[in-house]
Each structure stands twice: as C-alpha cells, then as structure tokens.
Short mmCIF file of C-alpha atoms and ligand atoms in Angstrom, two decimals:
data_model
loop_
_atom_site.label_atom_id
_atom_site.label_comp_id
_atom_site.label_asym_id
_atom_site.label_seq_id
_atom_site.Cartn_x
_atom_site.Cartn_y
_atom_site.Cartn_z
CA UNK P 679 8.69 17.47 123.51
CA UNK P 680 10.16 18.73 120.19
CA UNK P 681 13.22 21.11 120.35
CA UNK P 682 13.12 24.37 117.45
CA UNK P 683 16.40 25.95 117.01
CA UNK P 684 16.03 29.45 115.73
CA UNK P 685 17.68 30.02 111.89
CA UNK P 686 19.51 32.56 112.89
CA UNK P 687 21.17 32.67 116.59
CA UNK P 688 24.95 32.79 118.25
CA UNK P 689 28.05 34.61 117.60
CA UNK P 690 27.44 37.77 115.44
CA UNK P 691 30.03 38.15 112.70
CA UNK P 692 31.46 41.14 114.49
CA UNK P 693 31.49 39.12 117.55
CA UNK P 694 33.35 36.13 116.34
CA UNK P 695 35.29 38.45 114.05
CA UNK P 696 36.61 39.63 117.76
CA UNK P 697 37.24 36.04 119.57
CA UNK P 698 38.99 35.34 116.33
CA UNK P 699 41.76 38.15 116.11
CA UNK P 700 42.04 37.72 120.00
CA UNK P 701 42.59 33.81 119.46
CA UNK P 702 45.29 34.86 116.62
CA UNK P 703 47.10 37.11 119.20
CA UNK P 704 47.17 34.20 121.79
CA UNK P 705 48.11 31.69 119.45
CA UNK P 706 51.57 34.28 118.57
CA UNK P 707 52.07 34.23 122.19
CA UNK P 708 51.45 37.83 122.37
CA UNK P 709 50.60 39.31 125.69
CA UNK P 710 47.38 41.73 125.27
CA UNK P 711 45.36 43.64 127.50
CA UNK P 712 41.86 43.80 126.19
CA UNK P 713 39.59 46.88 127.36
CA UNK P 714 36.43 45.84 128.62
CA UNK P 715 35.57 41.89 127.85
CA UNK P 716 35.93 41.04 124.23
CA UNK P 717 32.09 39.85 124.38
CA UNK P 718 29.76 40.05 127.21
CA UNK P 719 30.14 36.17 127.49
CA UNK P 720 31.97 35.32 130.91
CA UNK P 721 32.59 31.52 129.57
CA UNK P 722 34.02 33.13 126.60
CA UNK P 723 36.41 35.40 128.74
CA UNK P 724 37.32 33.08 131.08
CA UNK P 725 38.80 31.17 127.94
CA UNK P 726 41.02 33.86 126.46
CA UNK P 727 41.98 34.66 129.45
CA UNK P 728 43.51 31.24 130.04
CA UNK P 729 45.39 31.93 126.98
CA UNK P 730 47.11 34.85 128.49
CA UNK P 731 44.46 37.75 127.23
CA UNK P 732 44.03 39.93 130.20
CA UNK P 733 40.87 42.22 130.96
CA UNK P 734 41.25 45.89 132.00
CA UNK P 735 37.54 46.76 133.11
CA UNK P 736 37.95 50.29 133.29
CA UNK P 737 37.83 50.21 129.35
CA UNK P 738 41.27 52.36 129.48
CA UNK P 739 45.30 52.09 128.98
CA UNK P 740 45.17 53.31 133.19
CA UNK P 741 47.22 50.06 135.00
CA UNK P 742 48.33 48.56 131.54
CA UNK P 743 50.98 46.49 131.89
CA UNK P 744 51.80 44.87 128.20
CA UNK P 745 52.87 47.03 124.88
CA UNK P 746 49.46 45.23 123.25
CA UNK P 747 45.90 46.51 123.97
CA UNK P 748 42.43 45.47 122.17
CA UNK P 749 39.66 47.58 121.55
CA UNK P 750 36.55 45.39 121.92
CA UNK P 751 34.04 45.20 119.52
CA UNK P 752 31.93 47.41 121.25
CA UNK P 753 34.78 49.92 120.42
CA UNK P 754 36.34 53.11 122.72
CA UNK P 755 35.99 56.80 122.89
CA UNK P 756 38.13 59.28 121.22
CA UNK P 757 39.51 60.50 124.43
CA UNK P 758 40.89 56.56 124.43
CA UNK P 759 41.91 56.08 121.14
CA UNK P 760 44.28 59.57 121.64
CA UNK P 761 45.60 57.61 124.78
CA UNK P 762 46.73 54.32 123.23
CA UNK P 763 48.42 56.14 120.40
CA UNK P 764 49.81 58.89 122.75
CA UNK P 765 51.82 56.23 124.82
CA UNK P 766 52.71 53.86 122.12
CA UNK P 767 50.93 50.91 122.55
CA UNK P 768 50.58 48.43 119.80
CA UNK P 769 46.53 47.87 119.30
CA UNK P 770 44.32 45.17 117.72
CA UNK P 771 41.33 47.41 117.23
CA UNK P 772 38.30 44.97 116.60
CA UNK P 773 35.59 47.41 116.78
CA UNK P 774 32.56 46.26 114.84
CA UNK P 775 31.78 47.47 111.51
CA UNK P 776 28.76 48.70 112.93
CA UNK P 777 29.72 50.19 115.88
CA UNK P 778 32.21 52.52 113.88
CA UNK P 779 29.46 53.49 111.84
CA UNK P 780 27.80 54.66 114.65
CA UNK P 781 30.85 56.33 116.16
CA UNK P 782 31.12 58.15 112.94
CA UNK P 783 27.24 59.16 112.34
CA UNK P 784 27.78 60.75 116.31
CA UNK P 785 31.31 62.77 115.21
CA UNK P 786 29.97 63.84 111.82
CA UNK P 787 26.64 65.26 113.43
CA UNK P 788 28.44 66.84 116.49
CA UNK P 789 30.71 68.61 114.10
CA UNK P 790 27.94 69.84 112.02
CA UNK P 791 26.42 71.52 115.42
CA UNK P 792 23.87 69.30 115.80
CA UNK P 793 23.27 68.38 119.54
CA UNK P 794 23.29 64.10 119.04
CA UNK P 795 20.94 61.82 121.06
CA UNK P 796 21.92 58.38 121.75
CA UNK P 797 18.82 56.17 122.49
CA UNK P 798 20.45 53.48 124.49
CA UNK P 799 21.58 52.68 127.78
CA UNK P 800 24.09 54.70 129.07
CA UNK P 801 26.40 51.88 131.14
CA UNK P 802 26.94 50.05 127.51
CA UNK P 803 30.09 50.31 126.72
CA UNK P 804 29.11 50.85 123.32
CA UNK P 805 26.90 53.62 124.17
CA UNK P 806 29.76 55.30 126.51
CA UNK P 807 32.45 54.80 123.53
CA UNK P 808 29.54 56.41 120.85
CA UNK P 809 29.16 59.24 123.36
CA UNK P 810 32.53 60.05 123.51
CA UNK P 811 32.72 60.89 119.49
CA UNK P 812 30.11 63.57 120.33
CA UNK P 813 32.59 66.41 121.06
CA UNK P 814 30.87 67.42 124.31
CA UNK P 815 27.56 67.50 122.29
CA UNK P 816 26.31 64.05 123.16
CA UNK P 817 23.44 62.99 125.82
CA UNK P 818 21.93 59.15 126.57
CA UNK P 819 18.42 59.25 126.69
CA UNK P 820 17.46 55.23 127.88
CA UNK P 821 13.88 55.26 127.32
CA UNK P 822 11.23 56.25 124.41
CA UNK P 823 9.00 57.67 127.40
CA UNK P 824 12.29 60.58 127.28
CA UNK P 825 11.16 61.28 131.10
CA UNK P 826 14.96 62.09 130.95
CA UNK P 827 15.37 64.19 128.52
CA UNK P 828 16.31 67.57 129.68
CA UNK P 829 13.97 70.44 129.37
CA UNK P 830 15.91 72.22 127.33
CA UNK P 831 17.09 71.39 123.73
CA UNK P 832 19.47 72.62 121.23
CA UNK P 833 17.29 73.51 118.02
CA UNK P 834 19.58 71.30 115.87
CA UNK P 835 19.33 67.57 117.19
CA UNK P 836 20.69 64.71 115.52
CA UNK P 837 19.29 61.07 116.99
CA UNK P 838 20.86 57.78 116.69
CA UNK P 839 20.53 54.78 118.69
CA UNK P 840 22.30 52.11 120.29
CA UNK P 841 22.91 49.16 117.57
CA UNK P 842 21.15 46.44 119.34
CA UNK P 843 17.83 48.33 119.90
CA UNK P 844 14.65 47.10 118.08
CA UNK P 845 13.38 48.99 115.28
CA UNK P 846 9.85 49.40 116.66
CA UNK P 847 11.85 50.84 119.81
CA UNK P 848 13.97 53.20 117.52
CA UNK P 849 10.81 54.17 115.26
CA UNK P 850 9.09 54.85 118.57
CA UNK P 851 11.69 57.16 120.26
CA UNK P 852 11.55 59.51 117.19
CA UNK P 853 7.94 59.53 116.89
CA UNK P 854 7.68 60.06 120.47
CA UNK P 855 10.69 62.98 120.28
CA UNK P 856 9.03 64.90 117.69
CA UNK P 857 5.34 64.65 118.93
CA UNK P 858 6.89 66.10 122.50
CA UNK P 859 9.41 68.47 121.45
CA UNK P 860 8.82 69.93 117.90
CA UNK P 861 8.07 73.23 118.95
CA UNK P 862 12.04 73.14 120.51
CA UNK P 863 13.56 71.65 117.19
CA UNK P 864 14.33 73.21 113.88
CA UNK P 865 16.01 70.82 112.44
CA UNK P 866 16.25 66.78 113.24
CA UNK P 867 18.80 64.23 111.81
CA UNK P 868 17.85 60.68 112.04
CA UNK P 869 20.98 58.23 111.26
CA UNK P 870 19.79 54.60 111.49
CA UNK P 871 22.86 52.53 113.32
CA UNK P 872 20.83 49.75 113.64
CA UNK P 873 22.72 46.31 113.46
CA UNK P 874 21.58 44.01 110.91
CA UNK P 875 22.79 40.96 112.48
CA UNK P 876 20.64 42.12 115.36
CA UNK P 877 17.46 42.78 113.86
CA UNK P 878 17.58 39.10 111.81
CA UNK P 879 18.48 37.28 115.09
CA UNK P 880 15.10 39.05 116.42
CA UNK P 881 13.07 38.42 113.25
CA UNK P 882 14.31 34.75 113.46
CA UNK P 883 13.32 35.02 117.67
CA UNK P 884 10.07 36.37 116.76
CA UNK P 885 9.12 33.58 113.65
CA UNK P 886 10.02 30.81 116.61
CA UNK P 887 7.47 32.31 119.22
CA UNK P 888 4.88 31.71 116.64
CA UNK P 889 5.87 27.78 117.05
CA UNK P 890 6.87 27.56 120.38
CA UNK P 891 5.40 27.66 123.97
CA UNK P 892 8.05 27.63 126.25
CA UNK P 893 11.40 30.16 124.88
CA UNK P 894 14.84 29.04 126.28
CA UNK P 895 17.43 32.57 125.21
CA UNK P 896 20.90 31.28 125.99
CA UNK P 897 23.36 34.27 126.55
CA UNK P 898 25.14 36.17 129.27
CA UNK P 899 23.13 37.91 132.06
CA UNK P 900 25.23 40.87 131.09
CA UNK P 901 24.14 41.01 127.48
CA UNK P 902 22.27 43.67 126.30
CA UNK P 903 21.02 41.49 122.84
CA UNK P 904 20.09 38.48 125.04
CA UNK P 905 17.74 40.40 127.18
CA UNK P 906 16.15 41.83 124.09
CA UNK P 907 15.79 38.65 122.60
CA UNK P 908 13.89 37.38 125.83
CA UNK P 909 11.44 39.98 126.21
CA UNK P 910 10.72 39.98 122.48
CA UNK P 911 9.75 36.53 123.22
CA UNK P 912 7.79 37.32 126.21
CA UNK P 913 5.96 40.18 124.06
CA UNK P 914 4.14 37.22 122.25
CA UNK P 915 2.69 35.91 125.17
CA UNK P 916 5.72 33.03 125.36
CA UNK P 917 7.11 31.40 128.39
CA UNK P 918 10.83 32.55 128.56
CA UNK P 919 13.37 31.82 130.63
CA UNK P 920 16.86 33.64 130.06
CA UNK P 921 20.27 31.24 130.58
CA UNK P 922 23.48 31.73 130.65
CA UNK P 923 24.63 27.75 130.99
CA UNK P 924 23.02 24.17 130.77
CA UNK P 925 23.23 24.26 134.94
CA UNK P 926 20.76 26.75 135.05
CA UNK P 927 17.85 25.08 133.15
CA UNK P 928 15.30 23.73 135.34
CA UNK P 929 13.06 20.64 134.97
CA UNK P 930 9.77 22.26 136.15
CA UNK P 931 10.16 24.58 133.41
CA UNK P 932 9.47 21.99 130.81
CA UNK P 933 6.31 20.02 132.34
CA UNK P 934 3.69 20.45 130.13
CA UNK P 935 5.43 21.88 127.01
CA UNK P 936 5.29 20.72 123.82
CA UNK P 937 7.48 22.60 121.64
CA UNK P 938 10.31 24.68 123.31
CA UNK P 939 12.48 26.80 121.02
CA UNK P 940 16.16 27.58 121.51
CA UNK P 941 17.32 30.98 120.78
CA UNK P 942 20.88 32.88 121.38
CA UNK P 943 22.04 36.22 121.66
CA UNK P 944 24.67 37.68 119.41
CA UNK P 945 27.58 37.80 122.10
CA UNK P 946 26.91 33.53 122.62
CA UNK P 947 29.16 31.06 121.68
CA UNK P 948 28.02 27.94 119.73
CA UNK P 949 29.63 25.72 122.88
CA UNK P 950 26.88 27.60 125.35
CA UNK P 951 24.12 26.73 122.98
CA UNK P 952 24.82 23.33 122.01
CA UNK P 953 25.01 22.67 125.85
CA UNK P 954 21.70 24.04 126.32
CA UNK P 955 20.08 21.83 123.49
CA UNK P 956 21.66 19.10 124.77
CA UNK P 957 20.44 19.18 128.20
CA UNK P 958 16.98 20.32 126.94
CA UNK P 959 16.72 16.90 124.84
CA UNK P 960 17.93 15.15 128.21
CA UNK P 961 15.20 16.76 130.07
CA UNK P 962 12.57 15.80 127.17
CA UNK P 963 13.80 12.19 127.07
CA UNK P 964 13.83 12.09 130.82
CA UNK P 965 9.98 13.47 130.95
CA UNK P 966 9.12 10.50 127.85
CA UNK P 967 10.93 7.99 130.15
CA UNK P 968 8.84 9.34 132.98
CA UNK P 969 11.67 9.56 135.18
S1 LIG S 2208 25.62 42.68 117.54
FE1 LIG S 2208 25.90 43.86 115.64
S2 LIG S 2208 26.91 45.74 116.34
FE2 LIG S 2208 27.19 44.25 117.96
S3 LIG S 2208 29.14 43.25 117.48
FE3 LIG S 2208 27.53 42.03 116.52
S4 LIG S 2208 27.41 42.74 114.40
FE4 LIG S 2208 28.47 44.29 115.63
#
C-alpha cells in the first residue's frame, strides 16, 4: 500500500497565525478568555487550555472572568467588538485576514443599502460574526437550491459567501440567484471572500483523488473545511473516510487498497496528521506482514 500526502494540507496561515499569538499569551503567563475555540480542533483546545487559555462558548464577554479576551480567527460581530471595548478588556484580536475582509465587504454593502446575502451556514461562527457587520441588513441563505430564501427581496442585493465554500458552490449560488430572482433585483453586488488557503488545500485534495482510491481527511468533526475536503473527495468517486485521530482509523478500511492519500483540513494540526500517517503505514506494514 503506498501512502500520498497531499502538497498542500494542515494549519492555514490564519489558523496557526491564531495558536501562535494564543501560545505567546500563555507563555507571558497571561490569563485569557478566548471566545469560541481558537480553531475547531478539540486536541488543539484541549492544549491551550492546559496552558491556562480558557473557552467562553457563547462567543461573548457575558461570564468573563480575566481583563484578557481573544477574538478567534473566525472573528466577532460588531455588537461584540462594542462590548469588549465598552468594559475595558484588553483583547488579542486574531481574526483572519480573510475573515475581516469579509466582515468589511458585508458593512460596506449594508451601508450602501444593499440588502447582503451570506451563502454559508448560519451556526458558523464566522458566518454569525459576518452577519453581524450587516447593520440589520444581513440574511444566511445555506444552500444554492435558496429553498430559504424569503419571497421577498430588497431590489439592491449584495452576495458574499462564507470563506471556506467552494468556488463551483459560490459560482453556482449566483447563477442560481439571478436565474430565480432577476425580475426582484435591480442591482446585484458580488464580493468574492473566498479564502485562498482554502481553495489550494481543495485543488491539492482534488489532484490526490486522481491518484488515490481510498481518501483518509484528518480534521475535527466540527470543521466546516474538513467536511468539504471529504465530500470533494467523495465527488470523484473516492472512498473517504473523515478522522479526527489515529484511534479512529479502521483496518477494514484499507483491505484491498492500493494507494490511500492523506489529506487535512485547514483548522488541523501537523501532530493530528502525522499520527494519522503513521498509523496508516502501521496498518500497510501490518497487511504486507499478513498479520
Ligand atoms: S481557512 Fe482561510 S479564512 Fe479560515 S482562518 Fe484559514 S486562512 Fe483564514
């Protein structure tokens, strides 16, 4: 069995930009409050948080009990960035470069009047923090079927989309928004917040289905990238099987496979991955052995 590791895979730089500046703060022995997880990596939280970083799930200063709070990489609302300054805290704001793009493509439209469509899922918390730079003039729309978009539309729409979403998806929701509601619309603003480091980590996803026949995506269940980079694997007709640790990888899964590819999402740390291909070559020698 021969093991392909994908060119491009792991930590994001906005990611490991994030686990960086939150390692810094531990390292001072400063007490922070992150809110949200820093990455949607539970291995990776459960470190920092042996290092003293605490979580606040609720994404808000609400319960905060040290002078420090982190803004994730997936980044806040408005309505939360007014609350952390508002009560003082001290902040480590590590919101991807791309994400504040996105944030700022969503308050620029909304205060040109345009009524802004996210095309994401609406429990991201990047999607919730995007929506709440939209003044009040913000809606999720999950799906390019739009079976929930409202009937009614503002004539001025502007669309954006969340930064991990496929191009082909993006490209499709537009097409599929005008061809449905252009009688409705008089004018249409299309801002492309797609992440870059997201659509090479797919290209480089896609290039290894080509080679492989059995996909192993290492990543957390809870990450939105990961899941994308399975079923893009699974749309070319490749075995897939999504992990989040070694301990999950199952033996069967490799009997009669010849060349199984390794892939990662952008919230994965190298640790995760490197267990993955280790235990993958165990299971390969193990099958050669005929143990
Ligand atoms: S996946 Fe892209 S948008 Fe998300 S943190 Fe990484 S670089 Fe930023």
């Amino acid at each position: 069995m021969k093991i392909h590791r994908a060119r491009d895979m792991g930590f994001c730089f906005g990611v490991r930009r994030a686990v960086d500046m939150m390692q810094e703060a531990a390292a001072e022995g400063r007490l922070v409050t992150t809110l949200g997880q820093v990455v949607h990596n539970p291995q990776v939280v459960e470190q920092l948080e042996a290092t003293g970083i605490a979580v606040n799930d609720s994404r808000t200063v609400n319960g905060v009990s040290t002078s420090t709070v982190a803004i994730t990489a997936h980044g806040v609302g408005e309505t939360v960035v007014r609350d952390i300054e508002q009560q003082g805290f001290d902040v480590i704001d590590t919101t991807c470069q791309f994400v504040a793009r996105s944030q700022r493509a969503a308050r620029n439209l909304a205060e040109r009047g345009f009524a802004v469509i996210i095309f994401g899922d609406p429990t991201h918390p990047e999607v919730k923090g995007v929506l709440g730079w939209c003044r009040g003039r913000g809606m999720v729309i999950p799906d390019e079927s739009l079976d929930d978009l409202p009937d009614y539309l503002p004539s001025k729409i502007g669309v954006i989309s969340q930064t991990t979403h496929t191009p082909e998806r993006f490209a499709q929701f537009v097409a599929n928004l005008m061809a449905k509601r252009v009688d409705q619309i008089t004018e249409i603003r299309v801002v492309n917040v797609l992440c870059n480091a997201t659509t090479s980590q797919q290209a480089a996803t896609r290039d290894l289905a080509e080679e492989v026949d059995l996909m192993i995506v290492v990543g957390g269940h809870n990450s939105a990238n990961t899941r994308h980079l399975a079923d893009l694997s699974r749309a070319n007709g490749v075995e897939t099987y999504h992990v989040e640790t070694a301990d999950e990888l199952c033996n069967e899964w490799f009997e009669g496979h010849e060349d199984v590819g390794v892939t990662a999402g952008a919230s994965t740390p190298d640790f995760s991955i490197d267990a993955v291909a280790q235990r993958v070559e165990e299971i390969s020698r193990q099958q050669t052995a005929g143990v």
